[in-house]
XYZ file of C-alpha atoms in Angstrom:
541
model
C 0.060 -0.022 0.153
C 3.005 2.370 0.658
C 3.988 1.581 -2.350
C 1.259 2.496 -4.236
C 0.548 5.828 -2.100
C 4.110 6.772 -3.578
C 3.609 5.809 -6.793
C -0.118 8.210 -6.487
C 2.288 11.454 -5.251
C 5.174 10.658 -7.940
C 2.040 10.759 -10.853
C 0.398 13.302 -9.603
C 3.722 15.816 -9.115
C 4.266 15.069 -12.587
C 0.706 16.050 -13.969
C 0.933 18.991 -12.486
C 3.370 20.304 -14.408
C 1.549 19.184 -17.075
C -1.177 20.865 -16.284
C 0.193 24.201 -15.661
C 1.587 24.292 -19.186
C -1.458 23.346 -20.855
C -3.559 25.750 -18.926
C -3.274 29.022 -21.489
C -6.900 30.344 -20.290
C -5.669 30.533 -16.301
C -8.250 27.473 -15.701
C -6.979 25.885 -12.448
C -6.290 29.336 -11.261
C -10.514 30.604 -11.467
C -12.198 29.892 -8.158
C -15.079 28.075 -9.655
C -15.587 24.774 -7.797
C -18.023 24.611 -5.106
C -15.457 24.217 -1.504
C -18.254 21.201 -0.116
C -19.264 19.472 -3.833
C -17.984 15.959 -4.592
C -19.868 13.263 -6.816
C -18.226 9.943 -6.480
C -19.747 8.722 -9.629
C -18.134 10.459 -12.963
C -21.769 9.602 -14.932
C -23.027 12.289 -12.868
C -20.199 14.684 -12.258
C -21.742 17.763 -14.243
C -25.973 16.566 -13.478
C -24.755 17.262 -9.617
C -22.545 20.492 -9.966
C -25.826 21.891 -11.745
C -27.966 20.629 -9.060
C -25.844 21.362 -6.117
C -25.376 25.104 -7.397
C -29.226 25.702 -7.527
C -29.869 24.504 -3.798
C -27.188 26.156 -2.516
C -25.883 29.760 -4.949
C -23.985 30.759 -1.512
C -21.507 28.173 -1.913
C -17.709 28.873 -1.094
C -15.746 28.130 -4.400
C -12.022 27.326 -4.291
C -9.593 26.797 -7.245
C -7.324 23.825 -8.317
C -4.591 25.950 -8.286
C -5.380 26.585 -4.254
C -5.718 22.732 -3.678
C -2.978 22.047 -5.462
C -0.784 24.041 -2.940
C -2.659 22.776 0.674
C -1.951 19.711 -0.754
C -5.727 17.786 -0.878
C -5.075 15.837 -3.757
C -4.298 12.363 -3.055
C -5.894 10.295 -5.604
C -6.437 10.570 -9.554
C -9.868 10.732 -9.069
C -9.927 13.653 -7.472
C -7.641 16.052 -9.694
C -9.664 14.187 -12.381
C -13.536 15.452 -10.964
C -12.105 18.916 -10.222
C -11.041 19.482 -14.098
C -14.186 18.255 -15.297
C -15.928 21.077 -12.260
C -13.762 24.176 -12.885
C -14.033 23.229 -17.817
C -17.717 22.742 -17.238
C -18.030 26.384 -14.988
C -15.181 28.249 -17.484
C -16.765 26.765 -20.927
C -20.558 28.206 -20.177
C -19.363 32.280 -20.199
C -18.570 31.513 -23.753
C -20.702 30.691 -27.142
C -20.584 27.958 -28.900
C -17.829 27.788 -31.941
C -15.742 30.743 -30.288
C -12.018 30.026 -29.441
C -11.893 30.090 -25.933
C -14.822 27.465 -25.828
C -12.752 25.218 -28.325
C -9.449 25.917 -26.105
C -11.656 24.742 -22.724
C -13.079 21.371 -24.122
C -9.259 20.350 -25.707
C -7.930 21.781 -22.495
C -10.365 19.301 -20.597
C -10.266 16.104 -23.767
C -6.469 16.566 -23.477
C -5.671 17.035 -19.369
C -8.159 14.030 -18.477
C -7.140 11.432 -21.798
C -3.507 12.162 -20.032
C -4.630 11.532 -16.550
C -6.634 8.331 -17.849
C -3.733 7.253 -19.944
C -1.430 7.113 -17.685
C -3.275 6.172 -14.269
C -4.519 3.069 -16.398
C -0.418 2.702 -17.744
C -0.045 2.068 -14.126
C -2.339 -0.139 -13.115
C -3.850 2.171 -10.571
C -7.401 1.933 -8.834
C -9.053 5.330 -10.154
C -11.492 5.341 -6.930
C -11.432 4.565 -3.156
C -14.830 2.321 -3.653
C -14.774 -0.973 -2.585
C -11.315 -1.186 -0.739
C -12.902 -3.787 1.695
C -13.429 -5.976 -0.736
C -9.796 -6.143 -2.151
C -7.883 -6.531 0.972
C -10.022 -9.544 1.909
C -9.914 -10.536 -2.110
C -6.818 -10.254 -3.500
C -6.675 -11.895 -5.779
C -9.348 -10.185 -7.377
C -6.962 -7.176 -7.934
C -7.321 -6.933 -11.473
C -10.882 -6.922 -12.304
C -11.212 -3.800 -10.198
C -8.502 -2.008 -11.860
C -10.193 -3.362 -14.128
C -13.972 -2.532 -13.328
C -12.334 1.270 -12.184
C -10.786 2.248 -15.277
C -13.878 1.461 -17.390
C -16.065 3.397 -15.493
C -13.867 6.473 -15.688
C -13.298 5.587 -19.711
C -17.277 5.001 -20.192
C -17.862 9.190 -19.216
C -15.265 10.623 -21.442
C -16.747 12.006 -24.086
C -15.076 13.700 -27.275
C -18.111 15.374 -28.475
C -22.336 15.180 -27.326
C -23.076 13.957 -30.997
C -25.471 16.655 -31.547
C -26.923 17.557 -34.977
C -30.002 19.703 -36.403
C -32.234 18.166 -38.296
C -34.943 19.377 -40.874
C -38.050 17.147 -41.865
C -37.977 17.655 -45.829
C -41.629 17.739 -47.293
C -42.155 16.758 -51.018
C -45.141 16.012 -52.233
C -44.810 13.074 -54.909
C -46.270 14.046 -58.648
C -50.418 12.574 -59.166
C -50.212 9.497 -61.442
C -52.505 9.957 -64.547
C -56.085 10.105 -64.482
C -57.582 7.449 -66.922
C -60.821 8.670 -67.647
C -64.211 6.569 -68.334
C -67.312 7.306 -69.915
C -69.448 5.015 -67.433
C -67.822 6.309 -64.041
C -66.749 9.187 -63.040
C -63.053 8.633 -60.730
C -62.290 11.796 -57.762
C -58.793 13.086 -58.288
C -56.578 10.628 -55.925
C -54.799 12.362 -53.415
C -51.351 14.067 -53.456
C -48.866 12.021 -50.914
C -46.235 13.795 -48.943
C -42.804 12.388 -49.228
C -41.009 13.851 -46.020
C -37.334 13.561 -45.516
C -35.399 13.973 -42.879
C -31.827 16.607 -43.489
C -29.410 16.132 -40.842
C -26.172 18.795 -40.725
C -22.815 17.848 -39.130
C -22.338 18.043 -36.223
C -22.623 21.989 -34.420
C -19.823 21.738 -32.189
C -21.031 21.311 -28.476
C -19.220 20.661 -25.992
C -20.049 17.410 -23.513
C -19.113 19.571 -20.488
C -21.871 22.633 -21.623
C -25.114 21.545 -20.437
C -26.988 24.360 -21.827
C -30.004 23.515 -24.235
C -29.402 24.550 -27.236
C -32.313 26.201 -28.788
C -32.911 25.769 -32.833
C -35.626 28.190 -34.389
C -38.823 26.369 -36.739
C -39.005 24.126 -38.172
C -35.040 22.825 -36.659
C -35.129 20.092 -34.716
C -32.184 18.481 -32.988
C -31.298 14.856 -32.836
C -28.109 12.879 -31.348
C -25.700 10.935 -33.284
C -25.025 7.034 -32.099
C -21.836 5.880 -32.220
C -21.676 2.307 -33.464
C -19.866 -0.010 -31.469
C -18.991 -2.201 -34.089
C -15.357 -2.550 -35.084
C -14.846 -1.453 -38.966
C -12.562 -3.445 -40.775
C -8.811 -1.583 -42.428
C -10.435 -2.868 -45.486
C -13.583 -1.120 -45.612
C -12.187 2.014 -46.832
C -12.296 0.681 -50.823
C -14.932 0.194 -52.523
C -13.961 -3.163 -53.970
C -14.862 -4.278 -50.584
C -18.581 -2.960 -50.863
C -19.198 -4.330 -54.952
C -17.163 -6.930 -55.554
C -18.987 -8.993 -58.280
C -20.380 -12.634 -56.462
C -20.231 -15.865 -58.778
C -22.603 -17.823 -56.287
C -25.262 -16.453 -54.290
C -25.178 -16.610 -50.932
C -27.300 -19.352 -48.504
C -30.591 -18.578 -46.940
C -28.850 -17.955 -44.033
C -25.377 -15.652 -45.347
C -25.696 -12.026 -45.562
C -25.004 -10.897 -49.006
C -21.456 -9.471 -49.874
C -22.657 -6.870 -52.545
C -23.887 -4.177 -50.793
C -23.582 -1.358 -53.013
C -25.783 -3.393 -56.724
C -27.577 -0.804 -57.240
C -25.709 2.249 -56.846
C -22.949 0.793 -59.016
C -23.260 1.466 -62.951
C -20.690 -0.246 -65.721
C -19.674 2.857 -67.240
C -18.660 3.900 -64.015
C -15.587 1.521 -63.743
C -14.351 2.697 -67.615
C -14.071 6.435 -66.217
C -10.329 7.530 -65.390
C -9.522 7.722 -61.836
C -7.168 10.664 -60.088
C -3.570 10.131 -61.079
C -0.783 11.709 -59.498
C 2.461 13.246 -61.158
C 5.571 10.830 -60.770
C 8.702 12.574 -61.050
C 11.473 10.692 -63.106
C 14.748 11.594 -64.631
C 16.885 11.650 -67.498
C 19.712 8.367 -66.945
C 22.582 7.006 -69.687
C 22.529 3.372 -70.302
C 26.241 2.201 -71.167
C 27.961 3.564 -75.024
C 25.807 1.102 -78.100
C 28.018 0.300 -80.382
C 26.505 -0.749 -83.621
C 27.154 0.155 -87.304
C 22.975 0.052 -88.100
C 22.117 3.514 -86.349
C 25.333 5.774 -87.500
C 22.979 8.601 -87.696
C 20.979 8.744 -85.133
C 22.741 10.800 -82.254
C 24.405 8.686 -79.245
C 22.963 10.002 -76.525
C 19.766 9.542 -77.520
C 19.886 5.987 -77.670
C 21.843 5.330 -74.316
C 19.178 8.006 -72.385
C 16.243 6.529 -70.174
C 14.007 7.707 -67.923
C 13.674 5.721 -64.352
C 11.827 7.158 -61.201
C 13.705 9.665 -59.303
C 14.947 8.347 -56.036
C 16.164 11.605 -54.720
C 12.910 13.600 -56.038
C 9.919 12.837 -54.612
C 6.495 14.344 -53.502
C 4.239 15.530 -50.851
C 1.352 14.036 -52.754
C -0.418 10.872 -52.222
C 1.503 7.672 -53.596
C -1.579 5.431 -53.366
C -3.903 5.585 -56.067
C -7.707 7.170 -55.262
C -9.067 4.502 -57.226
C -8.354 1.937 -54.718
C -10.023 4.331 -51.925
C -13.159 6.506 -50.915
C -11.670 9.596 -50.384
C -11.320 12.242 -52.620
C -8.918 14.564 -54.342
C -9.932 17.933 -52.793
C -9.506 15.559 -49.396
C -6.501 15.075 -50.017
C -5.206 18.846 -51.806
C -6.890 20.127 -48.242
C -5.524 17.914 -46.212
C -1.364 18.418 -47.422
C -2.429 22.047 -47.624
C -3.292 22.260 -44.003
C 0.038 19.708 -42.409
C 2.703 20.991 -45.257
C 1.520 24.378 -47.476
C 0.632 26.390 -44.158
C 3.957 25.904 -42.502
C 5.388 26.424 -45.897
C 3.779 30.137 -46.188
C 4.644 30.924 -43.138
C 8.294 30.154 -43.203
C 8.703 32.233 -46.382
C 6.755 35.067 -44.327
C 8.843 35.478 -41.722
C 12.188 34.933 -43.501
C 10.555 37.601 -46.277
C 9.793 40.198 -42.997
C 13.209 39.170 -41.291
C 14.632 40.297 -44.596
C 12.981 43.461 -44.649
C 13.606 44.633 -41.367
C 17.536 43.636 -41.834
C 17.162 46.167 -45.085
C 15.618 48.288 -42.749
C 18.490 48.500 -40.425
C 20.874 49.908 -42.499
C 22.152 53.559 -42.911
C 19.971 55.576 -45.473
C 21.580 55.474 -48.518
C 22.774 58.674 -50.218
C 20.895 60.814 -53.061
C 23.688 59.345 -55.911
C 23.255 55.882 -55.013
C 19.716 55.451 -55.521
C 19.604 57.664 -58.719
C 22.130 54.542 -59.767
C 19.654 52.363 -58.993
C 16.631 53.550 -59.727
C 18.544 54.621 -63.653
C 19.929 51.376 -64.265
C 19.814 50.949 -68.019
C 17.677 47.654 -69.494
C 20.906 46.995 -71.415
C 23.654 45.072 -70.237
C 25.940 47.280 -71.615
C 26.313 50.841 -69.673
C 24.119 53.995 -71.665
C 25.236 57.051 -73.100
C 25.478 59.763 -70.647
C 24.495 63.398 -71.800
C 26.650 66.665 -70.803
C 23.579 67.082 -68.358
C 24.069 63.277 -67.225
C 20.404 62.144 -67.946
C 21.451 59.144 -69.767
C 19.237 57.924 -72.796
C 17.184 54.702 -73.959
C 17.710 53.933 -77.433
C 15.270 52.182 -78.353
C 16.797 51.479 -81.283
C 19.062 49.022 -79.712
C 17.036 46.222 -78.556
C 16.471 44.672 -81.989
C 17.039 44.878 -85.225
C 14.578 42.702 -86.384
C 12.019 45.249 -84.676
C 12.096 47.919 -87.914
C 10.349 45.232 -89.981
C 7.216 47.041 -91.656
C 3.650 44.696 -91.195
C 1.923 45.140 -94.773
C -1.440 44.587 -92.567
C -0.578 47.568 -90.399
C -0.862 49.202 -93.542
C -3.930 47.774 -95.249
C -5.629 48.263 -92.146
C -5.535 51.934 -90.941
C -6.313 52.777 -87.203
C -6.394 56.111 -85.638
C -5.451 54.758 -82.067
C -2.553 53.507 -82.899
C -0.959 56.438 -83.685
C -2.407 58.331 -80.834
C -0.798 55.952 -78.661
C 2.655 56.277 -80.773
C 2.653 59.769 -80.447
C 1.920 59.518 -76.702
C 4.755 56.866 -75.992
C 6.788 59.753 -78.552
C 6.096 62.019 -75.623
C 6.939 60.401 -72.923
C 10.113 58.800 -74.554
C 12.026 60.699 -71.905
C 10.668 58.141 -69.100
C 11.868 55.298 -70.465
C 15.273 54.575 -69.321
C 15.546 52.509 -66.598
C 12.439 48.911 -65.482
C 11.559 51.172 -62.782
C 10.116 53.785 -64.436
C 8.709 51.925 -67.209
C 7.028 49.722 -64.561
C 5.791 52.353 -63.036
C 4.229 53.461 -66.066
C 3.021 50.797 -67.013
C 0.946 50.791 -62.962
C -0.414 54.286 -63.736
C -1.718 53.211 -67.815
C -3.164 49.713 -65.740
C -5.139 52.073 -63.173
C -6.303 55.112 -65.566
C -7.739 52.083 -68.028
C -9.184 50.555 -65.359
C -11.082 53.868 -64.681
C -11.876 54.130 -68.137
C -13.802 50.953 -68.108
C -15.853 51.621 -64.768
C -16.904 54.996 -66.283
C -18.021 53.024 -69.209
C -19.939 50.465 -67.293
C -21.471 53.206 -65.229
C -23.150 55.428 -68.043
C -24.013 52.720 -70.219
C -25.288 50.278 -67.664
C -25.527 46.407 -68.869
C -26.101 47.387 -72.316
C -23.078 46.580 -74.165
C -21.136 48.982 -75.744
C -17.610 48.978 -77.142
C -14.703 50.730 -75.693
C -13.791 54.440 -76.550
C -11.020 55.750 -78.320
C -8.970 56.606 -74.871
C -9.099 52.806 -73.429
C -8.000 51.492 -77.412
C -4.766 54.016 -77.123
C -3.961 53.486 -73.027
C -4.784 49.729 -73.961
C -1.709 49.965 -77.634
C 0.447 51.614 -74.929
C 0.567 49.190 -72.227
C 0.977 45.931 -74.476
C 4.093 48.191 -76.303
C 5.741 48.710 -73.172
C 5.334 45.137 -71.802
C 6.690 43.938 -75.068
C 9.183 46.466 -74.697
C 10.109 45.513 -71.778
C 10.047 41.861 -72.212
C 12.370 42.211 -75.156
C 15.140 44.327 -73.390
C 17.879 42.343 -71.574
C 16.822 44.146 -68.040
C 16.982 41.450 -65.211
C 18.471 38.438 -67.541
C 22.143 38.920 -65.526
C 19.850 38.658 -61.757
C 19.131 35.512 -60.313
C 15.639 34.458 -59.619
C 14.758 34.247 -55.472
C 11.764 31.697 -56.082
C 12.631 28.389 -57.226
C 10.283 26.204 -58.489
C 9.779 22.807 -56.147
C 9.722 19.778 -57.735
C 8.279 17.847 -54.469
C 4.595 19.631 -54.884
C 2.094 17.548 -56.156
C 0.688 17.619 -59.009
C -2.710 16.459 -60.559
C -2.665 15.359 -63.728
C -6.229 14.268 -64.181
C -9.716 14.650 -62.552
C -13.179 13.230 -63.261
C -15.308 16.814 -63.628
C -19.119 16.734 -62.626
C -20.797 13.389 -61.368
C -20.155 9.887 -62.285
C -22.549 8.381 -65.607
C -25.552 6.732 -64.929
C -27.984 4.831 -66.955
C -31.500 5.561 -67.857
C -34.398 4.331 -66.747
C -36.089 1.721 -69.056
C -40.130 1.740 -69.073
C -41.452 -1.059 -69.307
C -43.847 -1.951 -72.378
C -45.735 -5.506 -73.537
C -44.207 -7.743 -75.879
C -47.154 -8.760 -77.268
C -48.819 -6.131 -77.988
C -50.785 -5.586 -81.434
C -53.222 -2.202 -82.775
C -56.108 -4.935 -83.588
C -59.148 -5.507 -81.238
C -59.672 -8.690 -79.828
C -62.343 -10.566 -81.865
C -65.681 -11.806 -80.960
C -65.308 -15.094 -81.829
C -61.833 -15.003 -80.995
C -59.174 -17.652 -82.847
C -60.272 -20.273 -84.963
C -59.376 -22.504 -88.315
C -59.963 -22.152 -91.731
C -62.020 -24.569 -92.788
C -60.429 -26.695 -95.941
C -63.104 -27.396 -99.215
C -64.313 -30.356 -100.553
C -63.363 -31.523 -103.491
């Protein structure tokens, strides 16, 4: 018994350290536990707490931190009891779905589950009842431990399982009525088909004893989990739709669950497939006189699956799984993409702050950085100290006159060219050209919005000013791209080969068969004869 007390005290000391670190909302410091309240049965802790508060609202309250400092905890169940009470009192102060609400629920789940696992691992009794029975019958200690552990672990609920239900009522179309000349039939009464529609879990914690109120016509329902163990191969559709050659007997269950839901066309639809990264390798040299005109390396190269380049994408084919490609993408993004985005953001924010700590550059340095010429060779400098940007140095092929421009004369082309000639002095550096492009795009967007505002929903062609701006922007972009600006600079971003690439996907829904209408086979257009069938008599000779 002394050894058990030492194990319990050591367990509680270690657990208190973890409890203080995990408590980010100061739950253990809140005085929310009634001093005279204690419930021995874990299933009735919250109900008894509500009844105790209603009967004695002025009862003195203490905190878990106070009890830890006073050394009042002597068993794991006591701290389990107080964590449940404190979390229930704190979670009632917040709305369902808020951040603090979810954090308190997670704190309760984490601490109680950790306590249950550690207690079960050490083989301790979670309650002090039946101690005399254990002393009289020492061989029954394992059974008592198992019963107490099951009693506590069964009261641990992940969620309360509430969901919103809407009873959808649809009126079925009436059947076609057959009119008769002799008897009049009353029209059939419309049939109402009722179908319940369930929402996802509302996210309410099991600690929250407040009644969930939903407006009409919605209702509340409880999700009851199954106790059957689902086998691991139940995730594949093959397990449900595998054809069976021999029908099952009367006492056996059928293996085909989704017979009426499968269609033969579904098996020909190409399933989503992920890109497999490969690399080229060289075979040993080929010595043959039959392929003299072929390049040697073309015969030696072949593709093999790379062992160094691996993708984060799923390695399994989704045709053997029920999971969709959208779920795989979201799982990848939540596990890897968000972390990579945060790392890149911190990296660039650190670079910007480090650059901000440097001393301010001189005016001459900033002028040199802004007026960097587009070409690799230095630009000519005038006597006034201004560098000239010569458009003729780009490419000789740009001076070729197009016959299309001679045949189709457009006045806006002349206006755009005249405007570019007026702003020729501004085309001295890539930074200035990019600034002109940005300002022109803003002006173009403003003109387009004014045209939409004046014309309303009616279609109207773009104005001459919009066309001139458009031609100017395209010309400046072409000029900037064909120049040598930025070719000697290394691009800081590299494309990762570890990103998953989805090659194909099924758009829309799977094809299904059209419902076939039943028609009688032996149906003729003639009326039935009154005499009935008869045979033609042969004449006498």
